XYZ file of C-alpha atoms in Angstrom:
125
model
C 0.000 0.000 0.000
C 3.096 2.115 0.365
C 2.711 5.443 2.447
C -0.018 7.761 2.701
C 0.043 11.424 2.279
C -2.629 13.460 4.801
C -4.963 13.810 1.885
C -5.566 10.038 2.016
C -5.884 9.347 5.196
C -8.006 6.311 5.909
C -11.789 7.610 6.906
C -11.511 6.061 10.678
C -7.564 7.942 11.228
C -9.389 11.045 9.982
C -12.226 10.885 12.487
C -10.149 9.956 15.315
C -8.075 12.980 14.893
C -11.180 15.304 14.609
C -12.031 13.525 18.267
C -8.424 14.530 18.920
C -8.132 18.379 18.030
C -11.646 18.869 20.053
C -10.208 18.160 23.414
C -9.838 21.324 25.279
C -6.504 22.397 26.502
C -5.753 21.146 29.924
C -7.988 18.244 28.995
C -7.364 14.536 27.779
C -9.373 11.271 26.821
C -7.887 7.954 26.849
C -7.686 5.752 23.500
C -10.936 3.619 25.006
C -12.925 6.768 25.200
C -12.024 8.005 21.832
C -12.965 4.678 20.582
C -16.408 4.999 22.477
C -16.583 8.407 21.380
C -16.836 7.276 17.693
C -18.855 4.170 18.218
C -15.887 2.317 16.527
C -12.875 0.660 16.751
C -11.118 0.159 20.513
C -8.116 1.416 22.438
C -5.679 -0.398 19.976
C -6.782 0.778 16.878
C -7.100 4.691 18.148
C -3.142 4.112 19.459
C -2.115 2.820 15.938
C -3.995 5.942 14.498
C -2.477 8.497 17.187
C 1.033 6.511 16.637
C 1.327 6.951 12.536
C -0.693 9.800 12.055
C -1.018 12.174 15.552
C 1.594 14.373 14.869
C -0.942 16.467 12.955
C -3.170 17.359 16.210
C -2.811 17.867 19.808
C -1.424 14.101 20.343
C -0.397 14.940 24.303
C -4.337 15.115 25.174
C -5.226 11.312 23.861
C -3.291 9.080 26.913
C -3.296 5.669 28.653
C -5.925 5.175 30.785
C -3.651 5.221 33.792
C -2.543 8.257 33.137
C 0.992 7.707 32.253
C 3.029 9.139 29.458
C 4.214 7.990 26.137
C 7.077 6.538 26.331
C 9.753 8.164 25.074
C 7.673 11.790 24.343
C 7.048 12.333 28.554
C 9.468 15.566 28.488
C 7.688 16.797 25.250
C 4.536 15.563 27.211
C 4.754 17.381 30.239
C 6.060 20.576 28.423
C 2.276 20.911 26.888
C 0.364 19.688 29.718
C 2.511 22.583 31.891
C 1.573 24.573 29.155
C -1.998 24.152 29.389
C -2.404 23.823 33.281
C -3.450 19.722 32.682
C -3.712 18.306 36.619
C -1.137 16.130 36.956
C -0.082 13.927 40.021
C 3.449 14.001 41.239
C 5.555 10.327 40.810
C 6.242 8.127 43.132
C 9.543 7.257 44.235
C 9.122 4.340 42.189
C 8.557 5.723 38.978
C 10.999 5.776 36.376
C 13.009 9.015 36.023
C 10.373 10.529 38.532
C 8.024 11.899 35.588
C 4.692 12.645 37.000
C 1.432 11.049 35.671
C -1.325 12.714 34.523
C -4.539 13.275 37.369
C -7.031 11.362 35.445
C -10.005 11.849 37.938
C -9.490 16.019 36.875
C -8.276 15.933 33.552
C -10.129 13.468 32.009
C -13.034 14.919 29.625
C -15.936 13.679 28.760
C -16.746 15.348 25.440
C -19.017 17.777 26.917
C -18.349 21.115 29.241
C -16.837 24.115 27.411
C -16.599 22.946 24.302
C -19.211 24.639 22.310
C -21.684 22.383 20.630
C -21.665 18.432 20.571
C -20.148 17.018 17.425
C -22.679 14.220 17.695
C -25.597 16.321 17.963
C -25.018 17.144 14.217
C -24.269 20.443 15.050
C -20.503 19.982 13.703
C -20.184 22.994 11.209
C-alpha cells in the first residue's frame, strides 16, 4: 500500500483525529474513550492511528488510561500539559526518572463542558 500522504488518510484515522483536536486544553481522553466516542474501533486501533498519524493534532491530550506518558515523548509531554495547566499527580519514588502522571479523575473529559456544541448532535459545522 506504500505510504499515505494526509490527503488520504483512511476515513476512521481522519475521524479519530477530529475527536483529537476537540479536546480542550488542559484536557485529555484515553484511547478507550475516543474509541467509544466514535462508536468504533477500541483502544488499539485509536493508538495505531495516534502513533502513525497524531503528529498532525494535539497528540499529548489522547493518553493511557492510567494516566501515564508515552514513552519516550514524557518531556515533550509534560512541556504541553505545563503549558496548558493539565492536573497532573506528582511520581512516586518508584517511577521511572520521577516523571509525573497525569490526574485522570481532573483531567479526564468527557466530550461535553466548554466545548461549544456536541459534534454528535449534528451540530458539527
Amino acid at each position: 500500500m506504500g505510504r499515505m500522504s494526509v490527503e488520504e488518510l483512511p476515513e476512521y484515522a481522519e475521524r479519530v483525529l477530529e475527536v483529537a483536536e476537540l479536546i480542550p486544553p488542559g484536557r485529555v481522553m484515553t484511547y478507550g474513550d475516543v474509541a467509544e466516542w466514535l462508536g468504533e474501533g477500541g483502544p488499539r486501533q485509536v493508538g495505531r492511528v495516534m502513533a502513525l498519524y497524531g503528529g498532525a493534532v494535539p497528540w499529548w491530550r489522547v493518553v493511557r488510561s492510567d494516566g501515564t506518558l508515552l514513552p519516550g515523548h514524557e518531556l515533550r509531554a509534560l512541556g504541553h500539559y505545563r503549558d496548558e495547566g493539565t492536573p497532573l499527580r506528582q511520581a512516586g519514588r518508584s517511577a521511572e526518572g520521577h516523571v509525573p502522571r497525569l490526574d485522570m479523575r481532573r483531567a479526564r473529559w468527557d466530550g461535553t463542558d466548554g466545548a461549544g456544541p456536541d459534534p454528535r448532535a449534528g451540530t458539527h459545522t
